[in-house]
Amino acid sequence: EAGVTQFPSHSVIEKGQTVTLRCDPISGHDNLYWYRRVMGKEIKFLLHFVKESKQDESGMPNNRFLAERTGGTYSTLKVQPAELEDSGVYFCASSQDNRNSPLHFGNGTRLTVT
Amino acid sequence: AQSVAQPEDQVNVAEGNPLTVKCTYSVSGNPYLFWYVQYPNRGLQFLLKYITGDNLVKGSYGFEAEFNKSQTSFHLKKPSALVSDSALYFCGQTGGGNKLTFGTGTQLKVEL
């Protein structure tokens, strides 16, 4: 089966610009998660979709971040306007259920804000 | 709030020797504990998990982890390290569901 794919793999933007990250989960996985790792620190939960609905968005840093999952398939995470502290690696993961089943992670998008 | 501590930024071990990567977790009900591994430029891969039952959990690639409730630890172990085990290892905790709290990661370097 195809794994979780993320696009782009790298993005370098200037402070104040907008960036949109995309995640395609494994087909049939209703649960989709976004995580972020700021350099050298822990990986932090951002939010969780069940199909197209936001189940938990308690980890979203602020209102500059907007996640969507139209139609319950792929998801996008938009940062507008980007700030320096948004730099990091953004991981998407999917799973069949939300009952401690293993997460399948994408390779991540490395975002650098200059 | 839940927290996970990985006290070592890096662990070095010679190939063939046993390895241990340490993890301690915060006490919050019945913890569900996980280990994931990240190879360079790749996403995290699931290694093993502890939900309930035997304290010694066996996972992928010959890894195992021991749940120790009294010490609130979940150390990752392997009897004989391989150079190919060199990677970044993350310990994670959840109180249920897949909203994991991860540690800061431990870089494992296995040398010939």
Tab-separated table of C-alpha atoms in Angstrom:
chain	number	residue	atom	x	y	z
A	1	GLU	CA	0.000	0.000	0.000
A	2	ALA	CA	1.117	3.546	-0.620
A	3	GLY	CA	2.255	5.312	2.525
A	4	VAL	CA	1.472	8.761	3.822
A	5	THR	CA	2.816	11.350	1.423
A	6	GLN	CA	3.597	14.967	2.177
A	7	PHE	CA	4.317	17.840	-0.166
A	8	PRO	CA	6.558	19.741	-0.397
A	9	SER	CA	9.481	18.045	1.295
A	10	HIS	CA	11.152	21.398	1.888
A	11	SER	CA	9.910	24.970	1.852
A	12	VAL	CA	11.854	28.153	2.426
A	13	ILE	CA	9.794	31.327	2.731
A	14	GLU	CA	10.213	34.799	4.090
A	15	LYS	CA	8.557	36.062	7.222
A	16	GLY	CA	5.090	37.323	6.403
A	17	GLN	CA	4.540	35.018	3.447
A	18	THR	CA	2.010	32.210	3.223
A	19	VAL	CA	2.768	28.513	2.903
A	20	THR	CA	0.452	25.564	2.401
A	21	LEU	CA	1.504	22.048	3.299
A	22	ARG	CA	-0.305	19.032	1.940
A	23	CYS	CA	-0.761	15.534	3.308
A	24	ASP	CA	-2.232	12.500	1.576
A	25	PRO	CA	-3.005	9.795	4.134
A	26	ILE	CA	-3.124	6.082	3.510
A	27	SER	CA	-6.283	5.255	1.614
A	28	GLY	CA	-9.078	4.243	3.960
A	29	HIS	CA	-7.575	5.862	7.032
A	30	ASP	CA	-10.233	8.099	8.542
A	31	ASN	CA	-7.912	9.489	11.203
A	32	LEU	CA	-5.360	12.104	10.181
A	33	TYR	CA	-2.991	13.934	12.490
A	34	TRP	CA	-0.581	16.834	12.176
A	35	TYR	CA	2.500	17.052	14.384
A	36	ARG	CA	5.408	19.490	14.437
A	37	ARG	CA	8.992	19.298	15.593
A	38	VAL	CA	10.828	22.523	16.199
A	39	MET	CA	14.578	22.026	15.928
A	40	GLY	CA	15.941	19.810	18.685
A	41	LYS	CA	12.742	19.738	20.664
A	42	GLU	CA	9.954	17.264	21.151
A	43	ILE	CA	7.423	16.403	18.476
A	44	LYS	CA	4.203	18.186	19.365
A	45	PHE	CA	0.639	17.340	18.446
A	46	LEU	CA	-1.177	19.978	16.418
A	47	LEU	CA	-4.544	18.512	15.510
A	48	HIS	CA	-6.595	15.445	14.659
A	49	PHE	CA	-9.178	14.923	11.920
A	50	VAL	CA	-11.739	12.170	11.746
A	51	LYS	CA	-12.746	12.174	8.125
A	52	GLU	CA	-13.425	15.843	7.374
A	53	SER	CA	-14.151	16.881	10.956
A	54	LYS	CA	-11.670	18.389	13.378
A	55	GLN	CA	-11.730	16.082	16.382
A	56	ASP	CA	-9.106	17.883	18.404
A	57	GLU	CA	-7.250	21.058	17.488
A	58	SER	CA	-5.909	21.834	20.932
A	59	GLY	CA	-2.302	21.836	19.727
A	60	MET	CA	-2.668	24.512	17.070
A	61	PRO	CA	-0.321	27.347	18.102
A	62	ASN	CA	-2.484	30.294	17.069
A	63	ASN	CA	-4.904	31.545	14.465
A	64	ARG	CA	-2.180	31.917	11.849
A	65	PHE	CA	-2.515	28.172	11.342
A	66	LEU	CA	-5.459	26.759	9.403
A	67	ALA	CA	-5.977	23.074	8.699
A	68	GLU	CA	-8.553	21.612	6.383
A	69	ARG	CA	-9.544	18.198	5.151
A	70	THR	CA	-12.172	18.696	2.512
A	71	GLY	CA	-14.000	15.529	1.594
A	72	GLY	CA	-12.153	13.590	4.241
A	73	THR	CA	-9.260	12.691	1.964
A	74	TYR	CA	-6.117	14.808	1.805
A	75	SER	CA	-5.408	17.577	4.273
A	76	THR	CA	-3.754	20.958	4.017
A	77	LEU	CA	-2.101	23.044	6.684
A	78	LYS	CA	-1.750	26.719	5.865
A	79	VAL	CA	0.414	29.159	7.761
A	80	GLN	CA	-0.471	32.799	7.113
A	81	PRO	CA	1.464	34.946	7.756
A	82	ALA	CA	4.511	32.868	8.622
A	83	GLU	CA	6.759	33.880	11.501
A	84	LEU	CA	10.325	32.842	12.294
A	85	GLU	CA	9.222	30.560	15.138
A	86	ASP	CA	7.111	28.525	12.713
A	87	SER	CA	10.259	26.935	11.320
A	88	GLY	CA	10.442	23.212	11.913
A	89	VAL	CA	9.437	19.871	10.488
A	90	TYR	CA	5.728	19.279	10.038
A	91	PHE	CA	4.664	15.655	10.119
A	92	CYS	CA	1.405	14.199	9.003
A	93	ALA	CA	0.246	10.784	10.189
A	94	SER	CA	-2.772	8.589	9.620
A	95	SER	CA	-4.304	5.575	11.289
A	96	GLN	CA	-7.244	3.268	10.867
A	97	ASP	CA	-8.656	4.092	14.263
A	98	ASN	CA	-7.954	6.265	17.261
A	99	ARG	CA	-7.530	3.427	19.731
A	100	ASN	CA	-3.766	3.195	20.104
A	101	SER	CA	-3.223	1.685	16.655
A	102	PRO	CA	0.203	2.566	15.241
A	103	LEU	CA	0.505	5.861	13.462
A	104	HIS	CA	1.818	5.861	9.899
A	105	PHE	CA	3.901	8.978	9.374
A	106	GLY	CA	4.845	10.830	6.240
A	107	ASN	CA	8.418	11.966	5.643
A	108	GLY	CA	7.581	15.453	6.833
A	109	THR	CA	7.847	18.937	5.385
A	110	ARG	CA	10.826	20.956	6.548
A	111	LEU	CA	9.698	24.576	6.757
A	112	THR	CA	12.258	27.347	7.064
A	113	VAL	CA	11.054	30.896	7.629
A	114	THR	CA	13.732	33.535	7.068
B	1	ALA	CA	-0.293	17.469	31.559
B	2	GLN	CA	1.532	14.456	30.285
B	3	SER	CA	5.272	14.620	29.695
B	4	VAL	CA	7.922	12.274	28.414
B	5	ALA	CA	11.618	12.609	29.183
B	6	GLN	CA	14.465	11.198	27.157
B	7	PRO	CA	17.472	12.216	29.244
B	8	GLU	CA	20.126	11.411	26.656
B	9	ASP	CA	20.474	13.438	23.472
B	10	GLN	CA	22.829	10.824	22.044
B	11	VAL	CA	23.799	7.251	22.814
B	12	ASN	CA	26.912	5.662	21.335
B	13	VAL	CA	27.416	1.920	21.293
B	14	ALA	CA	29.688	-0.526	19.503
B	15	GLU	CA	28.149	-2.978	17.081
B	16	GLY	CA	27.375	-6.259	18.789
B	17	ASN	CA	27.005	-4.685	22.202
B	18	PRO	CA	23.663	-4.309	23.969
B	19	LEU	CA	21.963	-0.943	23.732
B	20	THR	CA	19.555	0.944	25.962
B	21	VAL	CA	17.702	4.137	25.136
B	22	LYS	CA	16.066	5.629	28.202
B	23	CYS	CA	12.565	7.036	28.594
B	24	THR	CA	10.550	8.110	31.609
B	25	TYR	CA	6.934	9.204	31.548
B	26	SER	CA	4.618	11.224	33.706
B	27	VAL	CA	2.048	9.345	35.708
B	28	SER	CA	-1.427	9.887	34.380
B	29	GLY	CA	-3.827	7.007	34.870
B	30	ASN	CA	-2.874	3.961	32.835
B	31	PRO	CA	-0.217	5.090	30.388
B	32	TYR	CA	-0.034	3.829	26.864
B	33	LEU	CA	3.609	3.956	25.805
B	34	PHE	CA	5.218	3.825	22.392
B	35	TRP	CA	8.576	3.848	20.683
B	36	TYR	CA	9.095	5.192	17.186
B	37	VAL	CA	12.272	5.388	15.085
B	38	GLN	CA	13.187	7.991	12.492
B	39	TYR	CA	15.801	7.280	9.847
B	40	PRO	CA	17.380	10.254	8.020
B	41	ASN	CA	14.943	12.151	5.810
B	42	ARG	CA	12.144	9.723	6.620
B	43	GLY	CA	9.032	9.768	8.732
B	44	LEU	CA	8.676	8.066	12.075
B	45	GLN	CA	8.187	4.320	12.054
B	46	PHE	CA	6.390	2.408	14.787
B	47	LEU	CA	8.590	0.017	16.792
B	48	LEU	CA	6.479	-1.197	19.687
B	49	LYS	CA	3.873	-0.263	22.251
B	50	TYR	CA	2.790	-1.083	25.776
B	51	ILE	CA	-0.901	-1.003	26.561
B	52	THR	CA	-1.344	-3.637	29.223
B	53	GLY	CA	-0.126	-7.118	30.098
B	54	ASP	CA	3.482	-8.289	30.177
B	55	ASN	CA	5.961	-5.650	31.211
B	56	LEU	CA	8.416	-6.766	28.527
B	57	VAL	CA	7.209	-5.794	25.084
B	58	LYS	CA	8.823	-7.101	21.913
B	59	GLY	CA	8.784	-5.073	18.728
B	60	SER	CA	10.255	-4.713	15.267
B	61	TYR	CA	13.901	-5.269	14.283
B	62	GLY	CA	14.729	-7.163	17.496
B	63	PHE	CA	13.927	-4.258	19.806
B	64	GLU	CA	12.150	-4.653	23.113
B	65	ALA	CA	11.106	-2.340	25.913
B	66	GLU	CA	10.438	-2.871	29.576
B	67	PHE	CA	7.599	-1.122	31.354
B	68	ASN	CA	8.529	-0.318	34.939
B	69	LYS	CA	5.667	1.241	36.834
B	70	SER	CA	7.573	1.944	40.048
B	71	GLN	CA	10.247	3.859	38.156
B	72	THR	CA	7.811	5.259	35.558
B	73	SER	CA	10.218	4.133	32.857
B	74	PHE	CA	9.926	2.497	29.458
B	75	HIS	CA	13.495	1.955	28.286
B	76	LEU	CA	14.150	0.622	24.805
B	77	LYS	CA	16.648	-2.225	24.541
B	78	LYS	CA	18.308	-4.507	22.054
B	79	PRO	CA	20.685	-7.347	22.969
B	80	SER	CA	23.064	-6.810	20.058
B	81	ALA	CA	23.249	-3.497	18.207
B	82	LEU	CA	23.728	-3.173	14.460
B	83	VAL	CA	25.193	-0.248	12.536
B	84	SER	CA	21.866	-0.076	10.700
B	85	ASP	CA	20.124	0.689	14.021
B	86	SER	CA	21.692	4.151	13.959
B	87	ALA	CA	18.751	6.552	13.907
B	88	LEU	CA	16.695	8.964	16.005
B	89	TYR	CA	14.428	7.306	18.546
B	90	PHE	CA	11.319	8.863	20.072
B	91	CYS	CA	9.405	7.705	23.107
B	92	GLY	CA	5.739	8.657	23.305
B	93	GLN	CA	2.859	8.509	25.753
B	94	THR	CA	-0.875	8.798	25.452
B	95	GLY	CA	-3.727	8.458	27.882
B	96	GLY	CA	-5.776	6.865	25.139
B	97	GLY	CA	-6.123	7.547	21.466
B	98	ASN	CA	-3.375	8.698	19.151
B	99	LYS	CA	-2.709	12.155	20.556
B	100	LEU	CA	0.829	11.336	21.575
B	101	THR	CA	3.142	13.313	23.805
B	102	PHE	CA	6.653	12.678	22.555
B	103	GLY	CA	10.047	13.103	24.122
B	104	THR	CA	12.809	15.177	22.534
B	105	GLY	CA	14.386	12.173	20.856
B	106	THR	CA	17.645	10.273	21.334
B	107	GLN	CA	20.159	9.914	18.537
B	108	LEU	CA	21.580	6.397	18.544
B	109	LYS	CA	24.952	5.894	16.900
B	110	VAL	CA	26.229	2.369	16.456
B	111	GLU	CA	29.853	2.108	15.384
B	112	LEU	CA	31.953	-0.753	14.084
